Amino acid sequence: MSGMVCPWWLGYFLVNPLRRLYQNPSRILGPYVKEGMTVLEPGCGMGFFSIEIARRVGPRGKLVAVDLQPKMLAGLKRRAARAGLSERIDARQAQQRGVGLEDLEGEVDLALAFWMVHEVADAPRFLAEIHRALKPGGKLFIIEPMIHVSKRGFSGTLEACRNCGFKETARPRVGSNWTALLMK
Ligand SMILES: C[S@@+](CC[C@H](N)C(=O)[O-])C[C@H]1O[C@@H](n2cnc3c(N)ncnc32)[C@H](O)[C@@H]1O
């Protein structure tokens, strides 16, 4: 885990519609995000996945989208407003020392950590925080880029997950990425 955070201006590249050609949010999230769910998305960036999640959870569900950088959250809020989905999205600023999820303990059905765990300075602490926020049986879906994260680095992340009490249930295929679906 590098603790090196993606610069905010890269957020604009990450929401480029061309990204859908190789990472289609609907196809990636379809099997996991259902109506009425409470979904947590740490490291949401400008919301490439957030908009699809908010659509899928419907009016009875919600998305808690968290990022360290105010400019990422501002981008997400603009996109959510354009899509008419602002009311379903609780956008929060995290700190390096913690995501700030105390009020969500045991409430989250699914957490999506897409291309962000390798940026977290204290991954064991971060994963423990996600674990507390999940319901019993709730899932954490981690996707990490092979281009930045070595096989050994990803094994270290999975070991930190096991140490928090997560059980690995699957390794869904998402292009050239390391993935794991873990259950509380
Ligand atoms: C490479 S971007 C990925 C953004 C988004 N998940 C996507 O796939 O488009 C990583 C994001 O994680 C955020 N981030 C890094 N460390 C974080 C932390 N400890 N808590 C919350 N967000 C964090 C960064 O600010 C950045 O927006």
PDB file of C-alpha atoms in Angstrom, residues 1-182:
ATOM      1  CA  MET A   1       0.000   0.000   0.000  1.00  0.00           C
ATOM      2  CA  SER A   2       1.684   3.136  -1.232  1.00  0.00           C
ATOM      3  CA  GLY A   3      -0.292   5.904   0.458  1.00  0.00           C
ATOM      4  CA  MET A   4       0.295   7.861  -2.838  1.00  0.00           C
ATOM      5  CA  VAL A   5      -3.021   9.440  -3.701  1.00  0.00           C
ATOM      6  CA  CYS A   6      -4.280   9.845  -7.280  1.00  0.00           C
ATOM      7  CA  PRO A   7      -4.071  13.587  -8.163  1.00  0.00           C
ATOM      8  CA  TRP A   8      -7.492  15.226  -8.364  1.00  0.00           C
ATOM      9  CA  TRP A   9      -7.111  16.256 -12.030  1.00  0.00           C
ATOM     10  CA  LEU A  10      -6.820  12.576 -13.011  1.00  0.00           C
ATOM     11  CA  GLY A  11     -10.384  12.309 -11.745  1.00  0.00           C
ATOM     12  CA  TYR A  12     -11.513  13.846 -15.060  1.00  0.00           C
ATOM     13  CA  PHE A  13      -9.797  11.062 -17.036  1.00  0.00           C
ATOM     14  CA  LEU A  14     -11.346   8.428 -14.800  1.00  0.00           C
ATOM     15  CA  VAL A  15     -14.873   9.592 -15.649  1.00  0.00           C
ATOM     16  CA  ASN A  16     -14.203   9.735 -19.403  1.00  0.00           C
ATOM     17  CA  PRO A  17     -17.029   7.794 -21.136  1.00  0.00           C
ATOM     18  CA  LEU A  18     -14.421   5.892 -23.223  1.00  0.00           C
ATOM     19  CA  ARG A  19     -13.518   3.993 -20.044  1.00  0.00           C
ATOM     20  CA  ARG A  20     -16.832   2.163 -20.453  1.00  0.00           C
ATOM     21  CA  LEU A  21     -15.367   0.321 -23.413  1.00  0.00           C
ATOM     22  CA  TYR A  22     -13.148  -1.725 -21.099  1.00  0.00           C
ATOM     23  CA  GLN A  23     -14.837  -1.189 -17.713  1.00  0.00           C
ATOM     24  CA  ASN A  24     -18.583  -1.102 -18.039  1.00  0.00           C
ATOM     25  CA  PRO A  25     -20.076  -0.109 -14.635  1.00  0.00           C
ATOM     26  CA  SER A  26     -23.386  -1.796 -15.400  1.00  0.00           C
ATOM     27  CA  ARG A  27     -21.750  -5.105 -16.336  1.00  0.00           C
ATOM     28  CA  ILE A  28     -19.279  -5.041 -13.430  1.00  0.00           C
ATOM     29  CA  LEU A  29     -21.801  -4.040 -10.752  1.00  0.00           C
ATOM     30  CA  GLY A  30     -24.963  -5.713 -12.064  1.00  0.00           C
ATOM     31  CA  PRO A  31     -24.537  -8.999 -10.164  1.00  0.00           C
ATOM     32  CA  TYR A  32     -23.887  -7.256  -6.827  1.00  0.00           C
ATOM     33  CA  VAL A  33     -25.857  -4.016  -6.500  1.00  0.00           C
ATOM     34  CA  LYS A  34     -29.604  -4.496  -5.944  1.00  0.00           C
ATOM     35  CA  GLU A  35     -32.553  -2.251  -5.251  1.00  0.00           C
ATOM     36  CA  GLY A  36     -32.892  -1.012  -1.667  1.00  0.00           C
ATOM     37  CA  MET A  37     -29.260  -1.689  -0.737  1.00  0.00           C
ATOM     38  CA  THR A  38     -26.980   0.581   1.269  1.00  0.00           C
ATOM     39  CA  VAL A  39     -23.719   0.688  -0.668  1.00  0.00           C
ATOM     40  CA  LEU A  40     -20.452   2.224   0.513  1.00  0.00           C
ATOM     41  CA  GLU A  41     -17.905   3.418  -2.042  1.00  0.00           C
ATOM     42  CA  PRO A  42     -14.619   4.524  -0.472  1.00  0.00           C
ATOM     43  CA  GLY A  43     -12.333   6.310  -2.948  1.00  0.00           C
ATOM     44  CA  CYS A  44     -15.246   7.175  -5.233  1.00  0.00           C
ATOM     45  CA  GLY A  45     -13.243   9.773  -7.196  1.00  0.00           C
ATOM     46  CA  MET A  46     -15.535  11.813  -9.459  1.00  0.00           C
ATOM     47  CA  GLY A  47     -18.090   9.025  -9.540  1.00  0.00           C
ATOM     48  CA  PHE A  48     -17.460   6.767 -12.538  1.00  0.00           C
ATOM     49  CA  PHE A  49     -19.119   3.899 -10.603  1.00  0.00           C
ATOM     50  CA  SER A  50     -21.187   6.010  -8.187  1.00  0.00           C
ATOM     51  CA  ILE A  51     -23.810   7.086 -10.714  1.00  0.00           C
ATOM     52  CA  GLU A  52     -24.514   3.490 -11.755  1.00  0.00           C
ATOM     53  CA  ILE A  53     -24.671   2.391  -8.102  1.00  0.00           C
ATOM     54  CA  ALA A  54     -27.130   5.182  -7.215  1.00  0.00           C
ATOM     55  CA  ARG A  55     -29.319   4.192 -10.185  1.00  0.00           C
ATOM     56  CA  ARG A  56     -29.313   0.539  -9.190  1.00  0.00           C
ATOM     57  CA  VAL A  57     -30.124   0.991  -5.474  1.00  0.00           C
ATOM     58  CA  GLY A  58     -33.255   2.938  -6.450  1.00  0.00           C
ATOM     59  CA  PRO A  59     -35.198   5.436  -4.308  1.00  0.00           C
ATOM     60  CA  ARG A  60     -35.265   3.134  -1.239  1.00  0.00           C
ATOM     61  CA  GLY A  61     -31.503   2.562  -1.270  1.00  0.00           C
ATOM     62  CA  LYS A  62     -28.525   4.816  -0.772  1.00  0.00           C
ATOM     63  CA  LEU A  63     -24.893   5.258  -1.652  1.00  0.00           C
ATOM     64  CA  VAL A  64     -22.360   6.563   0.835  1.00  0.00           C
ATOM     65  CA  ALA A  65     -19.541   7.849  -1.376  1.00  0.00           C
ATOM     66  CA  VAL A  66     -16.329   8.792   0.403  1.00  0.00           C
ATOM     67  CA  ASP A  67     -13.135  10.386  -0.844  1.00  0.00           C
ATOM     68  CA  LEU A  68     -10.120  12.134   0.662  1.00  0.00           C
ATOM     69  CA  GLN A  69     -10.162  14.939  -1.902  1.00  0.00           C
ATOM     70  CA  PRO A  70     -12.782  17.703  -1.962  1.00  0.00           C
ATOM     71  CA  LYS A  71     -12.259  18.216  -5.722  1.00  0.00           C
ATOM     72  CA  MET A  72     -13.162  14.564  -6.380  1.00  0.00           C
ATOM     73  CA  LEU A  73     -16.316  14.958  -4.282  1.00  0.00           C
ATOM     74  CA  ALA A  74     -17.214  18.205  -6.073  1.00  0.00           C
ATOM     75  CA  GLY A  75     -16.963  16.348  -9.419  1.00  0.00           C
ATOM     76  CA  LEU A  76     -19.147  13.539  -8.089  1.00  0.00           C
ATOM     77  CA  LYS A  77     -21.783  15.995  -6.825  1.00  0.00           C
ATOM     78  CA  ARG A  78     -21.951  17.746 -10.212  1.00  0.00           C
ATOM     79  CA  ARG A  79     -22.428  14.446 -12.024  1.00  0.00           C
ATOM     80  CA  ALA A  80     -25.032  13.257  -9.503  1.00  0.00           C
ATOM     81  CA  ALA A  81     -27.003  16.508  -9.880  1.00  0.00           C
ATOM     82  CA  ARG A  82     -26.985  16.191 -13.695  1.00  0.00           C
ATOM     83  CA  ALA A  83     -28.277  12.615 -13.386  1.00  0.00           C
ATOM     84  CA  GLY A  84     -30.978  13.650 -10.868  1.00  0.00           C
ATOM     85  CA  LEU A  85     -29.529  11.258  -8.270  1.00  0.00           C
ATOM     86  CA  SER A  86     -28.198  13.634  -5.587  1.00  0.00           C
ATOM     87  CA  GLU A  87     -30.787  12.578  -3.020  1.00  0.00           C
ATOM     88  CA  ARG A  88     -29.564   8.992  -3.018  1.00  0.00           C
ATOM     89  CA  ILE A  89     -25.908   9.929  -2.515  1.00  0.00           C
ATOM     90  CA  ASP A  90     -24.360  10.835   0.829  1.00  0.00           C
ATOM     91  CA  ALA A  91     -20.967  12.284  -0.245  1.00  0.00           C
ATOM     92  CA  ARG A  92     -18.415  12.491   2.559  1.00  0.00           C
ATOM     93  CA  GLN A  93     -14.832  13.598   2.912  1.00  0.00           C
ATOM     94  CA  ALA A  94     -12.509  11.002   4.480  1.00  0.00           C
ATOM     95  CA  GLN A  95      -9.286  11.737   6.359  1.00  0.00           C
ATOM     96  CA  GLN A  96      -6.027   9.753   6.052  1.00  0.00           C
ATOM     97  CA  ARG A  97      -6.563   8.702   9.688  1.00  0.00           C
ATOM     98  CA  GLY A  98     -10.027   7.273   9.013  1.00  0.00           C
ATOM     99  CA  VAL A  99     -12.957   7.090   6.625  1.00  0.00           C
ATOM    100  CA  GLY A 100     -15.469   8.349   9.208  1.00  0.00           C
ATOM    101  CA  LEU A 101     -18.140   5.625   9.198  1.00  0.00           C
ATOM    102  CA  GLU A 102     -19.022   5.413  12.906  1.00  0.00           C
ATOM    103  CA  ASP A 103     -22.707   6.165  12.214  1.00  0.00           C
ATOM    104  CA  LEU A 104     -22.961   3.288   9.707  1.00  0.00           C
ATOM    105  CA  GLU A 105     -21.937   0.427  11.970  1.00  0.00           C
ATOM    106  CA  GLY A 106     -23.559  -2.829  10.746  1.00  0.00           C
ATOM    107  CA  GLU A 107     -25.663  -1.043   8.087  1.00  0.00           C
ATOM    108  CA  VAL A 108     -23.835  -1.526   4.789  1.00  0.00           C
ATOM    109  CA  ASP A 109     -24.757  -4.333   2.355  1.00  0.00           C
ATOM    110  CA  LEU A 110     -21.886  -3.869  -0.062  1.00  0.00           C
ATOM    111  CA  ALA A 111     -18.646  -1.877  -0.158  1.00  0.00           C
ATOM    112  CA  LEU A 112     -16.902  -1.245  -3.480  1.00  0.00           C
ATOM    113  CA  ALA A 113     -13.199  -0.320  -3.345  1.00  0.00           C
ATOM    114  CA  PHE A 114     -12.209   0.209  -6.962  1.00  0.00           C
ATOM    115  CA  TRP A 115      -8.547   1.088  -7.632  1.00  0.00           C
ATOM    116  CA  MET A 116      -8.073   2.652  -4.243  1.00  0.00           C
ATOM    117  CA  VAL A 117      -6.816   0.257  -1.531  1.00  0.00           C
ATOM    118  CA  HIS A 118      -3.199   0.629  -2.776  1.00  0.00           C
ATOM    119  CA  GLU A 119      -3.501   4.381  -2.108  1.00  0.00           C
ATOM    120  CA  VAL A 120      -4.583   3.973   1.508  1.00  0.00           C
ATOM    121  CA  ALA A 121      -1.799   4.796   3.965  1.00  0.00           C
ATOM    122  CA  ASP A 122      -2.990   2.432   6.729  1.00  0.00           C
ATOM    123  CA  ALA A 123      -4.808  -0.419   4.962  1.00  0.00           C
ATOM    124  CA  PRO A 124      -5.370  -2.663   8.045  1.00  0.00           C
ATOM    125  CA  ARG A 125      -7.096   0.196   9.841  1.00  0.00           C
ATOM    126  CA  PHE A 126      -9.100   1.112   6.725  1.00  0.00           C
ATOM    127  CA  LEU A 127     -10.249  -2.498   6.212  1.00  0.00           C
ATOM    128  CA  ALA A 128     -11.255  -2.820   9.864  1.00  0.00           C
ATOM    129  CA  GLU A 129     -13.376   0.306   9.463  1.00  0.00           C
ATOM    130  CA  ILE A 130     -15.117  -1.129   6.390  1.00  0.00           C
ATOM    131  CA  HIS A 131     -15.648  -4.428   8.241  1.00  0.00           C
ATOM    132  CA  ARG A 132     -17.411  -2.636  11.125  1.00  0.00           C
ATOM    133  CA  ALA A 133     -19.676  -0.736   8.726  1.00  0.00           C
ATOM    134  CA  LEU A 134     -20.862  -3.921   6.957  1.00  0.00           C
ATOM    135  CA  LYS A 135     -23.861  -5.980   8.024  1.00  0.00           C
ATOM    136  CA  PRO A 136     -23.173  -9.609   8.954  1.00  0.00           C
ATOM    137  CA  GLY A 137     -22.962 -11.305   5.533  1.00  0.00           C
ATOM    138  CA  GLY A 138     -22.218  -7.946   3.868  1.00  0.00           C
ATOM    139  CA  LYS A 139     -19.660  -7.950   1.061  1.00  0.00           C
ATOM    140  CA  LEU A 140     -16.522  -6.039   0.173  1.00  0.00           C
ATOM    141  CA  PHE A 141     -15.525  -6.017  -3.510  1.00  0.00           C
ATOM    142  CA  ILE A 142     -11.887  -5.014  -4.027  1.00  0.00           C
ATOM    143  CA  ILE A 143     -10.501  -4.315  -7.502  1.00  0.00           C
ATOM    144  CA  GLU A 144      -6.836  -3.349  -7.837  1.00  0.00           C
ATOM    145  CA  PRO A 145      -4.875  -2.531 -11.034  1.00  0.00           C
ATOM    146  CA  MET A 146      -2.233  -5.121 -12.015  1.00  0.00           C
ATOM    147  CA  ILE A 147      -0.263  -2.279 -13.561  1.00  0.00           C
ATOM    148  CA  HIS A 148       0.321  -0.672 -10.126  1.00  0.00           C
ATOM    149  CA  VAL A 149      -0.090  -3.523  -7.661  1.00  0.00           C
ATOM    150  CA  SER A 150       2.118  -6.632  -7.643  1.00  0.00           C
ATOM    151  CA  LYS A 151       0.754 -10.109  -6.988  1.00  0.00           C
ATOM    152  CA  ARG A 152       2.566 -10.017  -3.648  1.00  0.00           C
ATOM    153  CA  GLY A 153       1.092  -6.610  -2.831  1.00  0.00           C
ATOM    154  CA  PHE A 154      -2.424  -7.901  -3.503  1.00  0.00           C
ATOM    155  CA  SER A 155      -1.763 -11.020  -1.395  1.00  0.00           C
ATOM    156  CA  GLY A 156      -0.794  -8.643   1.425  1.00  0.00           C
ATOM    157  CA  THR A 157      -4.131  -6.850   1.050  1.00  0.00           C
ATOM    158  CA  LEU A 158      -5.992 -10.173   1.206  1.00  0.00           C
ATOM    159  CA  GLU A 159      -4.076 -11.187   4.308  1.00  0.00           C
ATOM    160  CA  ALA A 160      -5.019  -7.876   5.953  1.00  0.00           C
ATOM    161  CA  CYS A 161      -8.666  -8.640   5.002  1.00  0.00           C
ATOM    162  CA  ARG A 162      -8.500 -12.088   6.618  1.00  0.00           C
ATOM    163  CA  ASN A 163      -6.970 -10.567   9.742  1.00  0.00           C
ATOM    164  CA  CYS A 164     -10.029  -8.306  10.051  1.00  0.00           C
ATOM    165  CA  GLY A 165     -12.395 -11.283   9.797  1.00  0.00           C
ATOM    166  CA  PHE A 166     -13.256 -11.225   6.063  1.00  0.00           C
ATOM    167  CA  LYS A 167     -13.710 -14.492   4.165  1.00  0.00           C
ATOM    168  CA  GLU A 168     -12.905 -14.599   0.454  1.00  0.00           C
ATOM    169  CA  THR A 169     -15.855 -15.887  -1.565  1.00  0.00           C
ATOM    170  CA  ALA A 170     -14.878 -15.276  -5.205  1.00  0.00           C
ATOM    171  CA  ARG A 171     -12.449 -13.676  -7.623  1.00  0.00           C
ATOM    172  CA  PRO A 172     -14.706 -12.164 -10.291  1.00  0.00           C
ATOM    173  CA  ARG A 173     -12.940 -11.366 -13.569  1.00  0.00           C
ATOM    174  CA  VAL A 174     -12.570  -7.648 -14.274  1.00  0.00           C
ATOM    175  CA  GLY A 175     -10.047  -7.168 -17.110  1.00  0.00           C
ATOM    176  CA  SER A 176      -6.399  -6.758 -16.074  1.00  0.00           C
ATOM    177  CA  ASN A 177      -7.113  -6.325 -12.395  1.00  0.00           C
ATOM    178  CA  TRP A 178      -6.696  -8.252  -9.185  1.00  0.00           C
ATOM    179  CA  THR A 179     -10.096  -8.778  -7.648  1.00  0.00           C
ATOM    180  CA  ALA A 180     -11.648 -10.332  -4.564  1.00  0.00           C
ATOM    181  CA  LEU A 181     -15.170 -10.549  -3.267  1.00  0.00           C
ATOM    182  CA  LEU A 182     -15.048 -10.878   0.512  1.00  0.00           C
TER     183      LEU A 182
END
